[in-house]
Coordinates of C-alpha atoms in Angstrom, one line a residue:
X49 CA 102.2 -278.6 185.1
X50 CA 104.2 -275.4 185.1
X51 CA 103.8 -273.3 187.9
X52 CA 106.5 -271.1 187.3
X53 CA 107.2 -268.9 184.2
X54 CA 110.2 -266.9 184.1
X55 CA 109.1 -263.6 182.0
X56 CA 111.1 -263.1 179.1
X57 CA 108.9 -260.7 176.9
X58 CA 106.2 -258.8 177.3
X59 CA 104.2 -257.0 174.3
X60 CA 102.8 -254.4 175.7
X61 CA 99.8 -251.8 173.8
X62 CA 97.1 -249.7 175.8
X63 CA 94.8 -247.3 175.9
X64 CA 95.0 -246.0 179.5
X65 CA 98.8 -245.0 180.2
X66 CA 97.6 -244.3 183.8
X67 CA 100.8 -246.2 186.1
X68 CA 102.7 -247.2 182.9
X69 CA 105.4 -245.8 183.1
X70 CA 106.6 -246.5 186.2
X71 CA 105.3 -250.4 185.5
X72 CA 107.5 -250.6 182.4
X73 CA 110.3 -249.5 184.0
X74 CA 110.1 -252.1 186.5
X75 CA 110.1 -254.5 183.5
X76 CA 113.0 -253.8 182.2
X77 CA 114.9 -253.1 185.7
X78 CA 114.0 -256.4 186.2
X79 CA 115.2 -257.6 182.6
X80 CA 111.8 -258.3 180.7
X81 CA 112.3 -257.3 176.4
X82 CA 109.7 -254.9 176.0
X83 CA 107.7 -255.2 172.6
X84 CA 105.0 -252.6 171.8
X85 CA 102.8 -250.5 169.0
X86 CA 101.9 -247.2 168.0
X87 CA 101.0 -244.5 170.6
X88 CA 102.0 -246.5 173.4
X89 CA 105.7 -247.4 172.3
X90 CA 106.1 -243.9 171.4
X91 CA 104.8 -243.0 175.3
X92 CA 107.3 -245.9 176.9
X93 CA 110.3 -244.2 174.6
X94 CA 109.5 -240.3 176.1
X95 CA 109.7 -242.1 180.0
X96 CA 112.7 -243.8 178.9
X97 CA 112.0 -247.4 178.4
X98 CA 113.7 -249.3 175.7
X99 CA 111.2 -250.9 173.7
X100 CA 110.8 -253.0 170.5
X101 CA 108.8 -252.1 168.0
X102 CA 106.0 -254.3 167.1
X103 CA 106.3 -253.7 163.3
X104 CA 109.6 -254.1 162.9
X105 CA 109.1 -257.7 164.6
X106 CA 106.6 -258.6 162.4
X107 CA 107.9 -256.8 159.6
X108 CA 104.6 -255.9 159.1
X109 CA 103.6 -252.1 159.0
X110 CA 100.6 -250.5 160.6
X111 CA 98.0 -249.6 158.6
X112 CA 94.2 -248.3 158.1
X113 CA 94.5 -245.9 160.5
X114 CA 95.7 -248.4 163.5
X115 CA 93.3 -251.2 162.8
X116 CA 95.6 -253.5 162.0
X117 CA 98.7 -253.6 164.6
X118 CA 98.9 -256.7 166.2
X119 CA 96.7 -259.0 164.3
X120 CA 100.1 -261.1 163.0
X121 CA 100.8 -264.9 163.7
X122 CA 104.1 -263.3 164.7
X123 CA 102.2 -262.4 167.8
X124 CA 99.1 -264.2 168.8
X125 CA 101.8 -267.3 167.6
X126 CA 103.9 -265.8 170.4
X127 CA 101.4 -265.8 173.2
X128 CA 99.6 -269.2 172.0
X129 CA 102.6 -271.4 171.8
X130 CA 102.3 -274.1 174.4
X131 CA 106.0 -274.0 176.4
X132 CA 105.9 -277.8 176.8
X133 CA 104.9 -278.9 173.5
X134 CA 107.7 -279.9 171.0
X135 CA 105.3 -279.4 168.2
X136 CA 104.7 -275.4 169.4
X137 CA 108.2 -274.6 169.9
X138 CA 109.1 -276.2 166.6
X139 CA 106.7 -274.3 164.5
X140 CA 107.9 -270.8 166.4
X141 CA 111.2 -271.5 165.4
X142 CA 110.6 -272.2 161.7
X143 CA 108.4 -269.0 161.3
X144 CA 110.8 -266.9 163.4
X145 CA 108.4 -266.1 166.7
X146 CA 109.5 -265.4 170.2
X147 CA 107.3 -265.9 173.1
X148 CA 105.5 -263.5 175.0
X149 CA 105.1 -264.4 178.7
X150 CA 103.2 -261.2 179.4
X151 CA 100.3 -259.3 177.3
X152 CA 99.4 -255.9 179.0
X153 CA 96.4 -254.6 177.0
X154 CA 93.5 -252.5 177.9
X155 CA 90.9 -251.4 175.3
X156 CA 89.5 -248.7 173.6
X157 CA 87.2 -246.5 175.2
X158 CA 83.8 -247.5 174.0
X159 CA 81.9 -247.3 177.2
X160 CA 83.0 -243.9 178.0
X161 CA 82.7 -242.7 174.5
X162 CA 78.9 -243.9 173.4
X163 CA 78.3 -242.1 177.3
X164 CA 78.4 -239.2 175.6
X165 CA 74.8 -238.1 174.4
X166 CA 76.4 -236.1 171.4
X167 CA 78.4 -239.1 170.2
X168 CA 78.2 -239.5 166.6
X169 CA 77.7 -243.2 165.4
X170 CA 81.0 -242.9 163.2
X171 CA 82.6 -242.2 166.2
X172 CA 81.2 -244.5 168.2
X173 CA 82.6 -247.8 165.7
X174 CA 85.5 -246.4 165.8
X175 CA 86.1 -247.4 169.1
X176 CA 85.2 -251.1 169.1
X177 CA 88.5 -252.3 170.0
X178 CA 89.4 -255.7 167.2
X179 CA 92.5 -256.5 168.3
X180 CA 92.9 -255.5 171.9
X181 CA 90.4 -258.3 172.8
X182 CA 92.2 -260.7 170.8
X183 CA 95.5 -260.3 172.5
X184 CA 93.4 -260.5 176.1
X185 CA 91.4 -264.1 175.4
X186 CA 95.1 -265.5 173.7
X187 CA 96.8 -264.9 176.6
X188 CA 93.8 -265.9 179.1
X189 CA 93.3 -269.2 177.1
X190 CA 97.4 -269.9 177.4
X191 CA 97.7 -268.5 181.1
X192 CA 99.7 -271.7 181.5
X193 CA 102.3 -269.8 180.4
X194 CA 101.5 -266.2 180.0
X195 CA 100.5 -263.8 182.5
X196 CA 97.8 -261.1 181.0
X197 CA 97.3 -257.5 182.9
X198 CA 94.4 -255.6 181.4
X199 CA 93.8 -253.0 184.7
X200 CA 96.7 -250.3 185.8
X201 CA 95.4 -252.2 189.3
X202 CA 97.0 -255.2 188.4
X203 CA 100.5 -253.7 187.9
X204 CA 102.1 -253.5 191.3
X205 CA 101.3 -257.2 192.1
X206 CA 102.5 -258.4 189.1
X207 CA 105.9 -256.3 189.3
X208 CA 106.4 -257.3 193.2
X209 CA 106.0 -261.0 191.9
X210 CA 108.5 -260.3 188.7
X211 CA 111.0 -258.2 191.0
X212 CA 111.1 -261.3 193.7
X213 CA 111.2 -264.2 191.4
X214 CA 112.3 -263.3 187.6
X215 CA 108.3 -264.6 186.8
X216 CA 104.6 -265.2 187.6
X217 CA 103.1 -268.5 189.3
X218 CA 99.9 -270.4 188.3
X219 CA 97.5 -268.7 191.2
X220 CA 98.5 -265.7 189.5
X221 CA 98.1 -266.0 185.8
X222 CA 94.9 -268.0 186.5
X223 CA 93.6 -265.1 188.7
X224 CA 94.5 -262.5 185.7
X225 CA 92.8 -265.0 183.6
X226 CA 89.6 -264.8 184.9
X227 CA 89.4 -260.7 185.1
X228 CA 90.4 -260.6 181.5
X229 CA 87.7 -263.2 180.3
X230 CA 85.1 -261.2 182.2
X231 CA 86.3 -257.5 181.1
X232 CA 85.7 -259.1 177.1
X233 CA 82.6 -260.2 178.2
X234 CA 81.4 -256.7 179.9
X235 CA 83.2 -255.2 176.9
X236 CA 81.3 -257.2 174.2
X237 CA 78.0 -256.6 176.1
X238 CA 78.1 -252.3 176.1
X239 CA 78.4 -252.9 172.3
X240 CA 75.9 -255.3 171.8
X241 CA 73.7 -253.2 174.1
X242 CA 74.8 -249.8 172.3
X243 CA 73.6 -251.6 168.8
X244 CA 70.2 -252.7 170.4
X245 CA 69.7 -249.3 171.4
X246 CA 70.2 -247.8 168.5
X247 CA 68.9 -250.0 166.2
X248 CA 65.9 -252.1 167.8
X249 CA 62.9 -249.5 167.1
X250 CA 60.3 -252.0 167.0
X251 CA 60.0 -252.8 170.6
X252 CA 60.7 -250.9 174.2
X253 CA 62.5 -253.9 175.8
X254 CA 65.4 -255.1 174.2
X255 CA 65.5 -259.1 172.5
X256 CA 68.0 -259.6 175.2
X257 CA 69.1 -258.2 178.7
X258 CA 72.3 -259.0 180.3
X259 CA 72.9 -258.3 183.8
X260 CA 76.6 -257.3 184.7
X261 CA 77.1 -257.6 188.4
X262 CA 80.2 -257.4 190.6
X263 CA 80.9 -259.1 193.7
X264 CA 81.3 -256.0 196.4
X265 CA 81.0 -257.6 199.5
X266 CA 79.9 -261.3 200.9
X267 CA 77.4 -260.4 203.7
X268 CA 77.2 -261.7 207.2
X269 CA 74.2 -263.5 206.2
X270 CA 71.1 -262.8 204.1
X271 CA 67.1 -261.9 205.6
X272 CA 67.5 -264.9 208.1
X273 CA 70.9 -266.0 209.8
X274 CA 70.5 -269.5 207.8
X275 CA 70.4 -267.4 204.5
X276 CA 73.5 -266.9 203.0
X277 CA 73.9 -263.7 201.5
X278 CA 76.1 -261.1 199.3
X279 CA 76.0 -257.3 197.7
X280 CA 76.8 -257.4 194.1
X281 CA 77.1 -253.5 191.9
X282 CA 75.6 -253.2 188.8
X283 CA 78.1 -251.9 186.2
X284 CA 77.8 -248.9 184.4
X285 CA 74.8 -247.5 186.7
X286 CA 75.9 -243.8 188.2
X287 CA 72.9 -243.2 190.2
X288 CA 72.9 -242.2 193.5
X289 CA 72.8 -245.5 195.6
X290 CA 73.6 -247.3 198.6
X291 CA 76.1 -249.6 196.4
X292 CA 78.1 -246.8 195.5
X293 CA 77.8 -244.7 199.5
X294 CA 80.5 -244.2 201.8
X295 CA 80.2 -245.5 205.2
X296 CA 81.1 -242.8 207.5
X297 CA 80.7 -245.2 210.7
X298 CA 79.5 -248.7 212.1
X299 CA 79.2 -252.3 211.4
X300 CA 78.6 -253.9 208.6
X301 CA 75.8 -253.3 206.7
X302 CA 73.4 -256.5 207.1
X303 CA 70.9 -257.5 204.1
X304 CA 67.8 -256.2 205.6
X305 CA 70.0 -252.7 206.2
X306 CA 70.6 -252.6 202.8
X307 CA 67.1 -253.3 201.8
X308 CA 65.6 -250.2 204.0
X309 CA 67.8 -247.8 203.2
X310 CA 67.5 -248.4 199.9
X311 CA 63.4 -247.7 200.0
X312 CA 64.4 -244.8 202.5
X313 CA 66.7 -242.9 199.8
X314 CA 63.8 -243.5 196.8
X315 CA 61.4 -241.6 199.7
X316 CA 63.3 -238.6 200.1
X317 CA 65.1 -238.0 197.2
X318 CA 61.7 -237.2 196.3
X319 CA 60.2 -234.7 198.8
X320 CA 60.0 -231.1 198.7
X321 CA 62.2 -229.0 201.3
X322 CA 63.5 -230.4 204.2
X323 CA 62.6 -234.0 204.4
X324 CA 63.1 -236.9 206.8
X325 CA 61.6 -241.1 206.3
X326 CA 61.5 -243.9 209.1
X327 CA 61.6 -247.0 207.3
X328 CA 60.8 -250.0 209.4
X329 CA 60.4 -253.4 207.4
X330 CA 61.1 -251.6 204.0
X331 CA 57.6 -249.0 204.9
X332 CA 57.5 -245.8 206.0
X333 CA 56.1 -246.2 209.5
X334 CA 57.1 -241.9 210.0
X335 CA 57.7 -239.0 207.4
X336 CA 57.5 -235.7 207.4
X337 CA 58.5 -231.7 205.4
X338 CA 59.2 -229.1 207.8
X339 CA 60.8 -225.7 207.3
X340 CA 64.4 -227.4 209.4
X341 CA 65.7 -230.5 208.9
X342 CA 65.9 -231.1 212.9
X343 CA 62.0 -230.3 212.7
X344 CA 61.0 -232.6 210.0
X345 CA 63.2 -235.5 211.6
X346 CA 61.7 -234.7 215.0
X347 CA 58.4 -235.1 213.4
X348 CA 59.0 -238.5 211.3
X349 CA 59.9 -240.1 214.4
X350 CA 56.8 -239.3 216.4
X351 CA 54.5 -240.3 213.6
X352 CA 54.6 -243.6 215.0
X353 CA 57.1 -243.9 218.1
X354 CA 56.8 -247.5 218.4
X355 CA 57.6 -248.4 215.4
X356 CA 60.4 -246.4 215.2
X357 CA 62.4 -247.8 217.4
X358 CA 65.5 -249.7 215.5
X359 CA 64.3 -248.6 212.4
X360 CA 66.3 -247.1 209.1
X361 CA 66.5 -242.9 208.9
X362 CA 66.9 -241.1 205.4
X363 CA 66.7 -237.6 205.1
X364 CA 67.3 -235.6 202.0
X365 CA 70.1 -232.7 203.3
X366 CA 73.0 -232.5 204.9
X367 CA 72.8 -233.8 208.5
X368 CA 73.3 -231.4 211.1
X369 CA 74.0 -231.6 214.6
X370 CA 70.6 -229.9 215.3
X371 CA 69.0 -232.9 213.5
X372 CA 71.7 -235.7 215.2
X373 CA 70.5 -234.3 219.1
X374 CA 66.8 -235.4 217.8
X375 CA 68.6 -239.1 217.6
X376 CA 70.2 -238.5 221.4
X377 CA 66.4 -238.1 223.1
X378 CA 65.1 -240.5 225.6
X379 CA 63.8 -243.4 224.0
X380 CA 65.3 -243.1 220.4
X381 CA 67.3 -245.9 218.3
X382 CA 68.3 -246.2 214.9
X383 CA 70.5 -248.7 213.0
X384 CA 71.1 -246.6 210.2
X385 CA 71.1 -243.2 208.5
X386 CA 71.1 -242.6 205.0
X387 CA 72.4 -238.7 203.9
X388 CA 73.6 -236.6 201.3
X389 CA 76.5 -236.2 203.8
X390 CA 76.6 -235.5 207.4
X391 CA 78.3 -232.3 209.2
X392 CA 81.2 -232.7 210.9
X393 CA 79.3 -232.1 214.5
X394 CA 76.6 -234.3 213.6
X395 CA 78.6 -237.7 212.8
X396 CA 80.9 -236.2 216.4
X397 CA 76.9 -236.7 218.1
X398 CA 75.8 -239.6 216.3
X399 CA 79.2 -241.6 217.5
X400 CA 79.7 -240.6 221.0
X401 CA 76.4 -239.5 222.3
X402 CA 73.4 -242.6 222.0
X403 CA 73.9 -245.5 224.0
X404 CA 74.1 -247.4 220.5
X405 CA 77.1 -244.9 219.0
X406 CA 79.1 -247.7 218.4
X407 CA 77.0 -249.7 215.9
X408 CA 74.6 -246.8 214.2
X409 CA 75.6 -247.0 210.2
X410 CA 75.9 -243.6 208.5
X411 CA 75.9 -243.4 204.7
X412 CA 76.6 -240.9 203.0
X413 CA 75.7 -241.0 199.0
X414 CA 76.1 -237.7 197.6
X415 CA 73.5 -234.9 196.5
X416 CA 69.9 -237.0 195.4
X417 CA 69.1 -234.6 192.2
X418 CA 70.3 -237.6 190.0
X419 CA 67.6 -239.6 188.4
X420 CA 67.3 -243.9 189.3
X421 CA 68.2 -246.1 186.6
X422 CA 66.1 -246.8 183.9
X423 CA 64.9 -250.1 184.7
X424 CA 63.9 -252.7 187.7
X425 CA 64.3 -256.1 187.5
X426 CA 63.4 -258.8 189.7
X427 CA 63.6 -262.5 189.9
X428 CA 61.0 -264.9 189.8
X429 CA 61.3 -269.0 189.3
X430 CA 62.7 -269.4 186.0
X431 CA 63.1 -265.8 184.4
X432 CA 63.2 -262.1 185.3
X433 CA 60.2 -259.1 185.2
X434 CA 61.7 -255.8 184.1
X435 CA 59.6 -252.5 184.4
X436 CA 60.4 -248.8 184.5
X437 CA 60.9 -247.4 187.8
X438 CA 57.5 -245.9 189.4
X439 CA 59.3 -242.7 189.4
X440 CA 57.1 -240.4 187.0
X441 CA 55.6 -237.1 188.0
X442 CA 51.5 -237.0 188.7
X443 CA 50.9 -233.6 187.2
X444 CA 48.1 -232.0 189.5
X445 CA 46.8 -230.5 185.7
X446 CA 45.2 -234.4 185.9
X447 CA 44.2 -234.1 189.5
X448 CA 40.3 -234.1 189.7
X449 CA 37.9 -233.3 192.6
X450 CA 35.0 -235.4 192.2
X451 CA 33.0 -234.4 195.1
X452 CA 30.5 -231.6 196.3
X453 CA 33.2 -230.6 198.9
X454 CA 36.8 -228.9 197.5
X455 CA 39.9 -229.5 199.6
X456 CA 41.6 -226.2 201.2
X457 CA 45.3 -225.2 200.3
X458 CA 46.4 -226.8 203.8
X459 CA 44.2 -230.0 202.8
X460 CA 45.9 -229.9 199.4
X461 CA 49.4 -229.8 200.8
X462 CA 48.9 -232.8 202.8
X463 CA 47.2 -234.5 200.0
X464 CA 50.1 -234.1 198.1
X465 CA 52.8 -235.8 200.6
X466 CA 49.9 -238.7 201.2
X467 CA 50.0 -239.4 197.7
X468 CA 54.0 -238.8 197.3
X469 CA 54.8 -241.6 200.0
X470 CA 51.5 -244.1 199.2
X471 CA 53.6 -245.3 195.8
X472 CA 56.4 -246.7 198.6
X473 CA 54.3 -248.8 200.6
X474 CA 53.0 -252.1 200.0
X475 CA 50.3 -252.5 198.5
X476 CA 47.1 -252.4 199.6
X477 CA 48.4 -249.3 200.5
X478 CA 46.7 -246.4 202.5
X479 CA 48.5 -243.3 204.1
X480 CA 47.0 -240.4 206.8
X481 CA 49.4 -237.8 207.1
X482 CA 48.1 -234.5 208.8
X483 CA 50.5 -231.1 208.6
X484 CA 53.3 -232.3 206.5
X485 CA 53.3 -235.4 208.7
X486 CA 52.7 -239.1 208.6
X487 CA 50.6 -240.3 211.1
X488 CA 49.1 -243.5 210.0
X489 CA 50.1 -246.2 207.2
X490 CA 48.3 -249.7 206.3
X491 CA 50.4 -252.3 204.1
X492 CA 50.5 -255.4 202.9
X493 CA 46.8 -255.9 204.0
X494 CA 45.0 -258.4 201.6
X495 CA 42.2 -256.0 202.0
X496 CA 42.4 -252.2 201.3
X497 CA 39.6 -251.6 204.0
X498 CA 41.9 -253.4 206.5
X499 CA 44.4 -251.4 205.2
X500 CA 42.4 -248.5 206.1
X501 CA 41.8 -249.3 209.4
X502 CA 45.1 -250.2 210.4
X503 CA 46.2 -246.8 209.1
X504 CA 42.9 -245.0 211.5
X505 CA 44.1 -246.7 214.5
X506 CA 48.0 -246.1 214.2
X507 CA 46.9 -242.4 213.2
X508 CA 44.3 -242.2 216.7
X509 CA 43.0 -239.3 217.9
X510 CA 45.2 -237.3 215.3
X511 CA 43.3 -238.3 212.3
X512 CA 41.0 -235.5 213.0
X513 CA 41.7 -233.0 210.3
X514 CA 44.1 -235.4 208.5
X515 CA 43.6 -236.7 204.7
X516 CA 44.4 -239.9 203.3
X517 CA 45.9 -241.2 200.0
X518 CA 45.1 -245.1 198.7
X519 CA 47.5 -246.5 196.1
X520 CA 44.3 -247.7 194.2
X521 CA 40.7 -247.2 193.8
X522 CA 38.2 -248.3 196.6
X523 CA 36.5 -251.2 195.2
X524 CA 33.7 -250.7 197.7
X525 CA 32.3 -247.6 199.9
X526 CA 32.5 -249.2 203.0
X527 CA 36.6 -247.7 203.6
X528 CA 34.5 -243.8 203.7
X529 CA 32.4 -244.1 206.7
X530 CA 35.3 -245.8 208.9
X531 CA 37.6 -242.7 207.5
X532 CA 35.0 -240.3 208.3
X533 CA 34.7 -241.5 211.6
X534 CA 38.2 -240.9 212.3
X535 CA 37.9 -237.3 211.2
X536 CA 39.7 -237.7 208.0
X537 CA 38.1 -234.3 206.0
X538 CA 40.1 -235.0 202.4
X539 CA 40.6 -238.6 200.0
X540 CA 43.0 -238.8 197.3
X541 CA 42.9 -242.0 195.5
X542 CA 43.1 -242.9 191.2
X543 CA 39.6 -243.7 190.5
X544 CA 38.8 -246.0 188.1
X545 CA 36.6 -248.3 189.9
X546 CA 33.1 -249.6 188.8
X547 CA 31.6 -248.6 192.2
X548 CA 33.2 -245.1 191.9
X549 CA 29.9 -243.5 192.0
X550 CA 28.7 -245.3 195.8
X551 CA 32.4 -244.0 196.5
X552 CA 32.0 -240.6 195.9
X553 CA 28.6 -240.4 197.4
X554 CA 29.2 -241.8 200.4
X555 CA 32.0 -239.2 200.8
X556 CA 28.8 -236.5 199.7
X557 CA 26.9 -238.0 202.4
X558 CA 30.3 -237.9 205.3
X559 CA 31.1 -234.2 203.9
X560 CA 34.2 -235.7 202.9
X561 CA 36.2 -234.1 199.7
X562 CA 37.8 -236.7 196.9
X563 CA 40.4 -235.9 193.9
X564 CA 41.2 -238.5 191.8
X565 CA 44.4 -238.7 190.4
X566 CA 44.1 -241.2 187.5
X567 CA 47.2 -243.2 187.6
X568 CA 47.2 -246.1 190.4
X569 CA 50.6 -247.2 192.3
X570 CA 50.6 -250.9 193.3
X571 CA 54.2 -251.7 195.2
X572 CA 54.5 -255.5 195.7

């Protein structure tokens, strides 16, 4: 087999001119015959680089407004033809075709251009690039013998190998090979998805949902050390996320990391003012709103101390170094911060005061008023589940209080936090939270009363005053009496159940008051 290809020709035609220039130039220093269309042999001829001029080869003009450039068997002859096959280089001789060793193509601009919301449909065909893919998967199928580049990234390798050797080798052109099979495919699936869009109007899910991930990082290992495990970016999302986040310090992220922080930035991209979440096996174990960022962090830690320890921080404002000398007090530890960016004096704290400076991960991701993606998907045995995001406003307009008692303004603002971090813990779900802070959680619990006492007894002598929000209705009346106990004066829950009348008396009979919200939010 042929490992090495001297380069000869190269066609060259592209949208994106970014690092062109200087790339062509190196071809022809290096003495590759330059062949190219349109717009981007007119660009190569302004920079100085001799070039060839596709129709003129073909003898061929272009037409139709540049549809038709380099659909010729003059060309895709020239990057098909086997090099080791009399019968190839026979026919190319008869019909008058020279070889191309190297295709440079990138395509049209579809992705960016249907982005637009005031794109016009018109507009929108227009750039569904015909023959740019066909140039890409002839010279991917033949990477035998031709090299393709379809990224400016790919430029300065391929020039170092052509400047050191006259050609490319195999690794190579099987490497370029692979990234231009999978840029058609992620090319070919923003237009089938742009047609399903705006065509399918008989159903809210499309017929058919492709997932386009890339490979960021192979992680150390996955939830267990025997778990193998790796970070993959979905394409095309441009939400704020951990994915996309720079990491100002630390090691590497791990999988269970990723996972918390991840719940802790869909926590506080949510809450009002200053607001701080302490994330400990992907639930809030601590959050609180405070007038200061230092305050509210302060506060989220001490809602339940023991759990805190090694747990995941987000806040929803820029970290300060008032807020990092709350993380250098006796008895704190954190592996990892999630911010909309952090002070200069803060990440100075966070990395030379603690004991664990050198491992504590700080992400930074940008301001959080961008909106999550559209839709969640997870993976069961043999298929997917997609759903919209719980992400929807609860107007208080639906809020009703069902009981004899009415909740207070103060009672009312706590209500509201209960009920803003109850969607984010596992179901059966139950949160106390008592001036802007969470004191007590219950998750996970097969039971919602369990739930409910689990949440009484981390909250302790502090659930007097305190309210409570549950993710879904009580099913029974016995939760009331063990919350009234506690001291727990306000309920906010959905409603819905068939025992909602026992419910609401037995919170008549406690002197308890109890909205209902009408919508229920299950996490499993």
């Amino acid at each position: 087999m042929q490992t090495h290809v001297p380069i000869q020709r190269a066609l060259i035609s592209v949208s994106n001119k970014l690092g062109l220039a200087n790339f062509a130039q190196g071809l022809a220093a290096a003495g590759v015959k330059i062949y190219s269309t349109g717009g981007t042999r007119q660009f190569l001829e302004k920079e100085g680089v001799a070039v060839e001029d596709v129709s003129a080869y073909t003898g061929f003009p272009e037409m139709m407004e540049g549809r038709i450039k380099t659909l010729h068997p003059k060309i895709h002859g020239g990057i098909l033809a086997r090099h080791d096959r009399d019968d190839d280089r026979q026919s190319a001789a008869e019909h008058g075709i020279v070889t191309f060793e190297l295709v440079v193509v990138n395509l049209y601009p579809f992705e960016e251009t249907v982005a637009r919301p005031e794109v016009a449909d018109a507009e929108a065909i227009e750039q569904i690039d015909i023959g740019g893919p066909s140039l890409i998967r002839a010279a991917a199928k033949n990477h035998r013998f031709v090299a393709v580049a379809t990224a400016p990234e790919q430029y300065a390798e391929l020039l170092e190998q052509i400047s050191a050797t006259g050609g490319t080798t195999l690794p190579l052109r099987r490497k370029l090979a692979t990234t231009a099979f999978l840029r058609t495919a992620h090319y070919d699936k923003a237009i089938a998805e742009y047609f399903l869009t705006t065509a399918t109007t008989d159903a809210e899910f499309p017929p058919r949902l492709q997932l386009d991930l890339d490979r960021k990082k192979v992680l150390r290992y996955g939830e267990n050390p025997h778990q193998r495990g790796a970070l993959y970016s979905l394409a095309g999302c441009g939400d704020v996320n951990l994915v996309a986040a720079h990491q100002l310090h630390g090691k590497e992220l791990s999988y269970n990391n990723l996972l918390d922080l991840d719940s802790a930035l869909a926590i506080v991209r949510t809450m009002p003012g200053a607001g701080a979440v302490v994330i400990k096996h992907n639930n809030p174990c601590g959050a609180a709103t405070a007038a200061s960022l230092a305050v509210a962090m302060r506060r989220a830690l001490d809602g339940d101390p023991v759990s805190a320890f090694g747990s995941v921080i987000g806040v929803n404002q820029p970290l300060d170094a008032a807020t990092a000398e709350v993380f250098c007090e006796p008895d704190r530890f954190v592996e990892a911060i999630v911010a909309p960016s952090f002070e200069p004096d803060a990440v100075e704290i966070l990395t030379t005061r603690p004991k664990w400076k050198a491992n504590v991960r700080l992400m930074e991701v940008g301001p959080l008023e961008v909106e999550r993606a559209a839709w969640q998907v997870r993976q069961i045995a043999g298929g997917m589940l997609v759903q919209a995001p719980d992400s929807a406003d609860d107007p208080e307009s639906e809020w009703k209080v069902v009981t004899e008692a009415q909740p207070n303004a103060e009672q009312m603002a706590d209500l509201r936090l209960a009920w803003l971090l109850v969607r984010h813990v596992k179901s059966n779900a139950i949160t106390i939270v008592k001036d802007g802070m969470l004191i007590g959680a219950g998750a996970g619990q097969m039971s919602r009363v369990d739930s409910v006492e689990i949440a009484v007894r981390k909250a302790g002598p502090r659930a007097v005053g305190a309210v409570l929000g549950s993710d879904a209705f009580f099913p029974f009346a016995d939760s009331i009496p063990m919350a009234a106990g506690a001291g727990i004066t306000a309920i906010l829950q959905p409603g819905g159940s068939r025992r909602d009348e026992d419910v609401i008396a037995a919170c008549n009979a406690h002197g308890l008051s109890m909205v209902f919200t009408g919508r229920r939010h299950f996490k499993h």
